[in-house]
PDB file of C-alpha atoms in Angstrom:
ATOM      1  CA  MET A   9     -47.193   1.284  13.254  1.00  0.00           C
ATOM      2  CA  ALA A  10     -45.214   1.925  10.058  1.00  0.00           C
ATOM      3  CA  GLU A  11     -41.503   1.172  10.285  1.00  0.00           C
ATOM      4  CA  LYS A  12     -39.056   4.072  10.244  1.00  0.00           C
ATOM      5  CA  LYS A  13     -37.298   4.634   6.933  1.00  0.00           C
ATOM      6  CA  SER A  14     -33.574   4.054   6.488  1.00  0.00           C
ATOM      7  CA  LEU A  15     -31.456   7.164   7.015  1.00  0.00           C
ATOM      8  CA  ASP A  16     -30.247   8.495   3.660  1.00  0.00           C
ATOM      9  CA  SER A  17     -27.047  10.130   2.398  1.00  0.00           C
ATOM     10  CA  GLU A  18     -28.512  13.594   3.041  1.00  0.00           C
ATOM     11  CA  TYR A  19     -28.722  12.792   6.775  1.00  0.00           C
ATOM     12  CA  PHE A  20     -25.016  11.921   6.905  1.00  0.00           C
ATOM     13  CA  LYS A  21     -24.040  14.887   4.742  1.00  0.00           C
ATOM     14  CA  LYS A  22     -25.575  17.188   7.359  1.00  0.00           C
ATOM     15  CA  VAL A  23     -23.914  15.270  10.204  1.00  0.00           C
ATOM     16  CA  TYR A  24     -20.430  15.690   8.678  1.00  0.00           C
ATOM     17  CA  GLU A  25     -21.077  19.306   7.690  1.00  0.00           C
ATOM     18  CA  ALA A  26     -21.698  20.035  11.364  1.00  0.00           C
ATOM     19  CA  ASN A  27     -18.633  18.155  12.661  1.00  0.00           C
ATOM     20  CA  ASP A  28     -15.566  16.513  11.048  1.00  0.00           C
ATOM     21  CA  ASP A  29     -15.628  13.730  13.670  1.00  0.00           C
ATOM     22  CA  PRO A  30     -19.276  13.586  14.764  1.00  0.00           C
ATOM     23  CA  TRP A  31     -18.908  10.483  16.951  1.00  0.00           C
ATOM     24  CA  ASP A  32     -15.471  11.397  18.413  1.00  0.00           C
ATOM     25  CA  PHE A  33     -13.843   8.331  16.848  1.00  0.00           C
ATOM     26  CA  GLU A  34     -10.378   9.904  17.152  1.00  0.00           C
ATOM     27  CA  THR A  35     -10.537  10.981  20.792  1.00  0.00           C
ATOM     28  CA  SER A  36     -13.158   8.895  22.614  1.00  0.00           C
ATOM     29  CA  GLU A  37     -11.933   6.391  25.206  1.00  0.00           C
ATOM     30  CA  TYR A  38     -15.159   4.448  24.611  1.00  0.00           C
ATOM     31  CA  GLU A  39     -14.337   4.115  20.898  1.00  0.00           C
ATOM     32  CA  SER A  40     -10.722   3.157  21.585  1.00  0.00           C
ATOM     33  CA  LYS A  41     -11.734   0.350  23.975  1.00  0.00           C
ATOM     34  CA  LYS A  42     -14.481  -0.804  21.598  1.00  0.00           C
ATOM     35  CA  TYR A  43     -12.024  -1.004  18.686  1.00  0.00           C
ATOM     36  CA  GLU A  44      -9.628  -3.022  20.831  1.00  0.00           C
ATOM     37  CA  ALA A  45     -12.470  -5.412  21.771  1.00  0.00           C
ATOM     38  CA  THR A  46     -13.596  -5.589  18.120  1.00  0.00           C
ATOM     39  CA  LEU A  47     -10.173  -6.659  16.862  1.00  0.00           C
ATOM     40  CA  ALA A  48      -9.801  -9.141  19.726  1.00  0.00           C
ATOM     41  CA  SER A  49     -13.161 -10.712  18.798  1.00  0.00           C
ATOM     42  CA  LEU A  50     -12.054 -11.697  15.277  1.00  0.00           C
ATOM     43  CA  PRO A  51     -11.282 -15.426  15.190  1.00  0.00           C
ATOM     44  CA  LYS A  52      -8.611 -15.275  12.465  1.00  0.00           C
ATOM     45  CA  LYS A  53      -5.257 -13.520  12.764  1.00  0.00           C
ATOM     46  CA  GLU A  54      -5.360 -12.497   9.113  1.00  0.00           C
ATOM     47  CA  TYR A  55      -8.033 -12.142   6.444  1.00  0.00           C
ATOM     48  CA  GLU A  56      -7.470 -12.352   2.687  1.00  0.00           C
ATOM     49  CA  ASN A  57     -10.193 -10.017   1.462  1.00  0.00           C
ATOM     50  CA  ALA A  58     -12.242  -7.862   3.841  1.00  0.00           C
ATOM     51  CA  LEU A  59     -15.085  -5.380   3.437  1.00  0.00           C
ATOM     52  CA  GLU A  60     -15.827  -2.609   5.927  1.00  0.00           C
ATOM     53  CA  ILE A  61     -19.297  -1.077   5.637  1.00  0.00           C
ATOM     54  CA  GLY A  62     -19.498   2.528   6.880  1.00  0.00           C
ATOM     55  CA  CYS A  63     -15.826   3.264   7.518  1.00  0.00           C
ATOM     56  CA  SER A  64     -16.487   6.925   8.433  1.00  0.00           C
ATOM     57  CA  ILE A  65     -13.168   8.777   8.946  1.00  0.00           C
ATOM     58  CA  GLY A  66     -11.140   5.554   8.911  1.00  0.00           C
ATOM     59  CA  VAL A  67     -10.051   5.097  12.540  1.00  0.00           C
ATOM     60  CA  LEU A  68     -11.119   1.440  12.674  1.00  0.00           C
ATOM     61  CA  THR A  69     -10.064   1.004   9.032  1.00  0.00           C
ATOM     62  CA  GLU A  70      -6.459   1.848   9.867  1.00  0.00           C
ATOM     63  CA  LEU A  71      -6.423  -0.728  12.684  1.00  0.00           C
ATOM     64  CA  LEU A  72      -8.237  -3.369  10.639  1.00  0.00           C
ATOM     65  CA  ALA A  73      -5.788  -2.965   7.747  1.00  0.00           C
ATOM     66  CA  LYS A  74      -3.085  -4.631   9.861  1.00  0.00           C
ATOM     67  CA  ARG A  75      -5.175  -7.842   9.874  1.00  0.00           C
ATOM     68  CA  CYS A  76      -6.137  -7.931   6.170  1.00  0.00           C
ATOM     69  CA  LYS A  77      -4.272  -8.578   2.934  1.00  0.00           C
ATOM     70  CA  GLN A  78      -6.911  -6.559   1.077  1.00  0.00           C
ATOM     71  CA  LEU A  79      -9.506  -4.252   2.628  1.00  0.00           C
ATOM     72  CA  LEU A  80     -12.265  -2.351   0.844  1.00  0.00           C
ATOM     73  CA  ALA A  81     -13.630   0.410   3.088  1.00  0.00           C
ATOM     74  CA  THR A  82     -16.916   2.043   2.100  1.00  0.00           C
ATOM     75  CA  ASP A  83     -19.014   4.973   3.228  1.00  0.00           C
ATOM     76  CA  VAL A  84     -21.859   7.138   1.964  1.00  0.00           C
ATOM     77  CA  SER A  85     -20.134  10.441   2.861  1.00  0.00           C
ATOM     78  CA  ASP A  86     -17.564  12.076   0.559  1.00  0.00           C
ATOM     79  CA  LYS A  87     -16.229  14.146   3.443  1.00  0.00           C
ATOM     80  CA  ALA A  88     -15.732  11.107   5.680  1.00  0.00           C
ATOM     81  CA  LEU A  89     -14.025   9.183   2.867  1.00  0.00           C
ATOM     82  CA  GLU A  90     -11.602  12.049   2.203  1.00  0.00           C
ATOM     83  CA  GLN A  91     -10.512  11.959   5.849  1.00  0.00           C
ATOM     84  CA  ALA A  92     -10.279   8.165   5.833  1.00  0.00           C
ATOM     85  CA  LYS A  93      -8.079   8.199   2.712  1.00  0.00           C
ATOM     86  CA  LYS A  94      -5.680  10.673   4.341  1.00  0.00           C
ATOM     87  CA  ARG A  95      -5.552   8.648   7.552  1.00  0.00           C
ATOM     88  CA  CYS A  96      -4.814   5.414   5.657  1.00  0.00           C
ATOM     89  CA  ALA A  97      -2.506   6.907   3.023  1.00  0.00           C
ATOM     90  CA  ASP A  98       0.327   4.562   4.072  1.00  0.00           C
ATOM     91  CA  GLU A  99      -1.874   1.459   4.028  1.00  0.00           C
ATOM     92  CA  GLU A 100      -1.334   0.153   0.503  1.00  0.00           C
ATOM     93  CA  ASN A 101      -3.722  -2.773   1.017  1.00  0.00           C
ATOM     94  CA  VAL A 102      -6.736  -0.464   1.610  1.00  0.00           C
ATOM     95  CA  THR A 103      -9.034   0.853  -1.113  1.00  0.00           C
ATOM     96  CA  PHE A 104     -12.048   3.110  -0.652  1.00  0.00           C
ATOM     97  CA  GLN A 105     -15.402   3.301  -2.386  1.00  0.00           C
ATOM     98  CA  LYS A 106     -18.403   5.559  -1.970  1.00  0.00           C
ATOM     99  CA  LEU A 107     -21.597   3.568  -1.706  1.00  0.00           C
ATOM    100  CA  SER A 108     -24.908   3.618   0.078  1.00  0.00           C
ATOM    101  CA  PHE A 109     -25.360   0.561   2.281  1.00  0.00           C
ATOM    102  CA  ALA A 110     -28.543  -1.380   1.497  1.00  0.00           C
ATOM    103  CA  ASP A 111     -28.844   0.134  -2.000  1.00  0.00           C
ATOM    104  CA  GLU A 112     -25.342  -0.786  -3.167  1.00  0.00           C
ATOM    105  CA  LEU A 113     -23.075  -3.613  -2.097  1.00  0.00           C
ATOM    106  CA  PRO A 114     -19.821  -4.482  -3.852  1.00  0.00           C
ATOM    107  CA  SER A 115     -19.955  -7.945  -5.368  1.00  0.00           C
ATOM    108  CA  ASN A 116     -16.964 -10.043  -4.339  1.00  0.00           C
ATOM    109  CA  ASP A 117     -15.962 -13.014  -2.216  1.00  0.00           C
ATOM    110  CA  TYR A 118     -15.036 -11.650   1.209  1.00  0.00           C
ATOM    111  CA  ASP A 119     -13.774 -13.656   4.163  1.00  0.00           C
ATOM    112  CA  LEU A 120     -14.553 -10.787   6.571  1.00  0.00           C
ATOM    113  CA  ILE A 121     -17.371  -8.248   6.478  1.00  0.00           C
ATOM    114  CA  MET A 122     -17.186  -5.612   9.230  1.00  0.00           C
ATOM    115  CA  ILE A 123     -20.418  -3.836  10.178  1.00  0.00           C
ATOM    116  CA  SER A 124     -19.590  -1.534  13.072  1.00  0.00           C
ATOM    117  CA  GLU A 125     -22.223   0.971  14.218  1.00  0.00           C
ATOM    118  CA  VAL A 126     -23.996   1.006  10.865  1.00  0.00           C
ATOM    119  CA  ALA A 127     -26.919  -1.421  10.529  1.00  0.00           C
ATOM    120  CA  TYR A 128     -29.294   0.466  12.841  1.00  0.00           C
ATOM    121  CA  TYR A 129     -29.383   3.291  10.280  1.00  0.00           C
ATOM    122  CA  LEU A 130     -31.408   0.920   8.072  1.00  0.00           C
ATOM    123  CA  SER A 131     -35.093   0.138   8.370  1.00  0.00           C
ATOM    124  CA  PRO A 132     -35.818  -3.442   9.507  1.00  0.00           C
ATOM    125  CA  SER A 133     -36.839  -4.492   5.970  1.00  0.00           C
ATOM    126  CA  ASP A 134     -33.768  -2.880   4.326  1.00  0.00           C
ATOM    127  CA  TRP A 135     -31.524  -4.545   6.916  1.00  0.00           C
ATOM    128  CA  GLU A 136     -33.074  -7.968   6.276  1.00  0.00           C
ATOM    129  CA  SER A 137     -32.543  -7.687   2.522  1.00  0.00           C
ATOM    130  CA  SER A 138     -28.963  -6.485   3.155  1.00  0.00           C
ATOM    131  CA  ILE A 139     -28.239  -9.498   5.375  1.00  0.00           C
ATOM    132  CA  LYS A 140     -29.101 -11.809   2.480  1.00  0.00           C
ATOM    133  CA  LYS A 141     -26.867  -9.849   0.066  1.00  0.00           C
ATOM    134  CA  LEU A 142     -23.973  -9.855   2.563  1.00  0.00           C
ATOM    135  CA  TYR A 143     -24.341 -13.607   3.002  1.00  0.00           C
ATOM    136  CA  LYS A 144     -24.060 -14.154  -0.772  1.00  0.00           C
ATOM    137  CA  ASN A 145     -20.808 -12.142  -0.837  1.00  0.00           C
ATOM    138  CA  LEU A 146     -19.240 -14.021   2.068  1.00  0.00           C
ATOM    139  CA  ALA A 147     -16.846 -16.918   1.517  1.00  0.00           C
ATOM    140  CA  VAL A 148     -17.626 -20.226   3.232  1.00  0.00           C
ATOM    141  CA  GLN A 149     -16.240 -20.104   6.795  1.00  0.00           C
ATOM    142  CA  GLY A 150     -15.898 -16.332   6.405  1.00  0.00           C
ATOM    143  CA  ASN A 151     -16.904 -14.000   9.233  1.00  0.00           C
ATOM    144  CA  ILE A 152     -19.422 -11.193   9.597  1.00  0.00           C
ATOM    145  CA  ALA A 153     -18.706  -8.977  12.612  1.00  0.00           C
ATOM    146  CA  LEU A 154     -21.578  -6.912  14.036  1.00  0.00           C
ATOM    147  CA  ILE A 155     -20.788  -4.196  16.582  1.00  0.00           C
ATOM    148  CA  HIS A 156     -23.536  -1.803  17.703  1.00  0.00           C
ATOM    149  CA  TRP A 157     -24.403   0.804  20.305  1.00  0.00           C
ATOM    150  CA  LEU A 158     -27.265  -0.398  22.517  1.00  0.00           C
ATOM    151  CA  PRO A 159     -29.050   2.667  23.986  1.00  0.00           C
ATOM    152  CA  ILE A 160     -32.014   3.966  21.993  1.00  0.00           C
ATOM    153  CA  VAL A 161     -31.271   6.834  19.574  1.00  0.00           C
ATOM    154  CA  HIS A 162     -34.531   8.421  18.429  1.00  0.00           C
ATOM    155  CA  ASP A 163     -33.210   9.256  14.941  1.00  0.00           C
ATOM    156  CA  TYR A 164     -32.275   5.634  14.226  1.00  0.00           C
ATOM    157  CA  PRO A 165     -34.804   3.216  12.711  1.00  0.00           C
ATOM    158  CA  GLN A 166     -33.541   0.327  14.895  1.00  0.00           C
ATOM    159  CA  THR A 167     -31.662  -0.398  18.107  1.00  0.00           C
ATOM    160  CA  GLY A 168     -28.442  -2.391  18.255  1.00  0.00           C
ATOM    161  CA  ASP A 169     -30.247  -5.329  19.835  1.00  0.00           C
ATOM    162  CA  GLU A 170     -32.918  -5.340  17.108  1.00  0.00           C
ATOM    163  CA  VAL A 171     -30.188  -5.439  14.451  1.00  0.00           C
ATOM    164  CA  HIS A 172     -28.413  -8.394  16.092  1.00  0.00           C
ATOM    165  CA  HIS A 173     -31.625 -10.323  16.816  1.00  0.00           C
ATOM    166  CA  SER A 174     -32.887 -10.053  13.243  1.00  0.00           C
ATOM    167  CA  PHE A 175     -29.487 -11.125  11.883  1.00  0.00           C
ATOM    168  CA  ALA A 176     -29.602 -14.251  14.069  1.00  0.00           C
ATOM    169  CA  ARG A 177     -33.144 -15.020  12.900  1.00  0.00           C
ATOM    170  CA  VAL A 178     -32.463 -14.537   9.178  1.00  0.00           C
ATOM    171  CA  MET A 179     -29.178 -16.487   9.272  1.00  0.00           C
ATOM    172  CA  GLU A 180     -30.424 -19.406  11.365  1.00  0.00           C
ATOM    173  CA  GLY A 181     -28.991 -22.639   9.939  1.00  0.00           C
ATOM    174  CA  LYS A 182     -26.706 -20.699   7.564  1.00  0.00           C
ATOM    175  CA  MET A 183     -24.231 -19.114   9.987  1.00  0.00           C
ATOM    176  CA  LYS A 184     -23.083 -19.875  13.512  1.00  0.00           C
ATOM    177  CA  ASN A 185     -22.219 -17.400  16.234  1.00  0.00           C
ATOM    178  CA  VAL A 186     -18.522 -17.813  17.126  1.00  0.00           C
ATOM    179  CA  PHE A 187     -18.153 -14.816  19.468  1.00  0.00           C
ATOM    180  CA  SER A 188     -20.638 -12.835  21.542  1.00  0.00           C
ATOM    181  CA  SER A 189     -20.036 -10.202  24.190  1.00  0.00           C
ATOM    182  CA  ARG A 190     -22.007  -7.393  25.716  1.00  0.00           C
ATOM    183  CA  ALA A 191     -20.470  -4.313  27.298  1.00  0.00           C
ATOM    184  CA  GLU A 192     -22.420  -1.594  29.083  1.00  0.00           C
ATOM    185  CA  ASN A 193     -23.303   0.317  25.910  1.00  0.00           C
ATOM    186  CA  TYR A 194     -22.457  -1.947  22.975  1.00  0.00           C
ATOM    187  CA  ARG A 195     -22.442  -5.570  21.875  1.00  0.00           C
ATOM    188  CA  ILE A 196     -20.246  -7.588  19.552  1.00  0.00           C
ATOM    189  CA  ASP A 197     -21.356 -10.694  17.666  1.00  0.00           C
ATOM    190  CA  VAL A 198     -19.135 -12.493  15.179  1.00  0.00           C
ATOM    191  CA  TRP A 199     -20.677 -15.042  12.837  1.00  0.00           C
ATOM    192  CA  GLU A 200     -19.164 -17.742  10.610  1.00  0.00           C
ATOM    193  CA  LYS A 201     -20.685 -18.987   7.366  1.00  0.00           C
ATOM    194  CA  LEU A 202     -21.433 -22.693   7.605  1.00  0.00           C
ATOM    195  CA  VAL A 203     -20.453 -25.294   5.049  1.00  0.00           C
ATOM    196  CA  ILE A 204     -23.832 -26.432   3.705  1.00  0.00           C
ATOM    197  CA  SER A 205     -23.711 -29.617   1.636  1.00  0.00           C
TER     198      SER A 205
END
């Protein structure tokens, strides 16, 4: 069976045209508890240079900014980015950039890359190639945090578990898992880049 294609910018444009906060990031108790668990999972109190892939309307971005000296938050949706910029207007350490995950990745040396509820929008092959690009842009002993919804969503090319399993397979011997937890509907895995001599 042919793999499902990655969801494109047109998909997200329609999602945000229908609803300013399509996943209830601002009001959902589920999201609030998940964000709290996400921040608690990060092994370092502060990060020098962080990248957030798929920041949406910036709810997690605003919280993450308190733990980062510099944070680049990215999304594919202009509408989402506009809302995120307003929300984080007082956070001088946050910059925003429009980019399409998988096709475009900013080139820098990050010590944290946050991928929350994003990777299952990519096809398995696009996700695998993205993992390798993310790894190249991660500082030694830097962290990649993966947080994903677990129930099947028929629109999405992958499930949360598939995303996390393929990451572990591709990064075997290159990164180590330093945090892993599973709630009823989501899982968190935090990885650290190994020193390879």
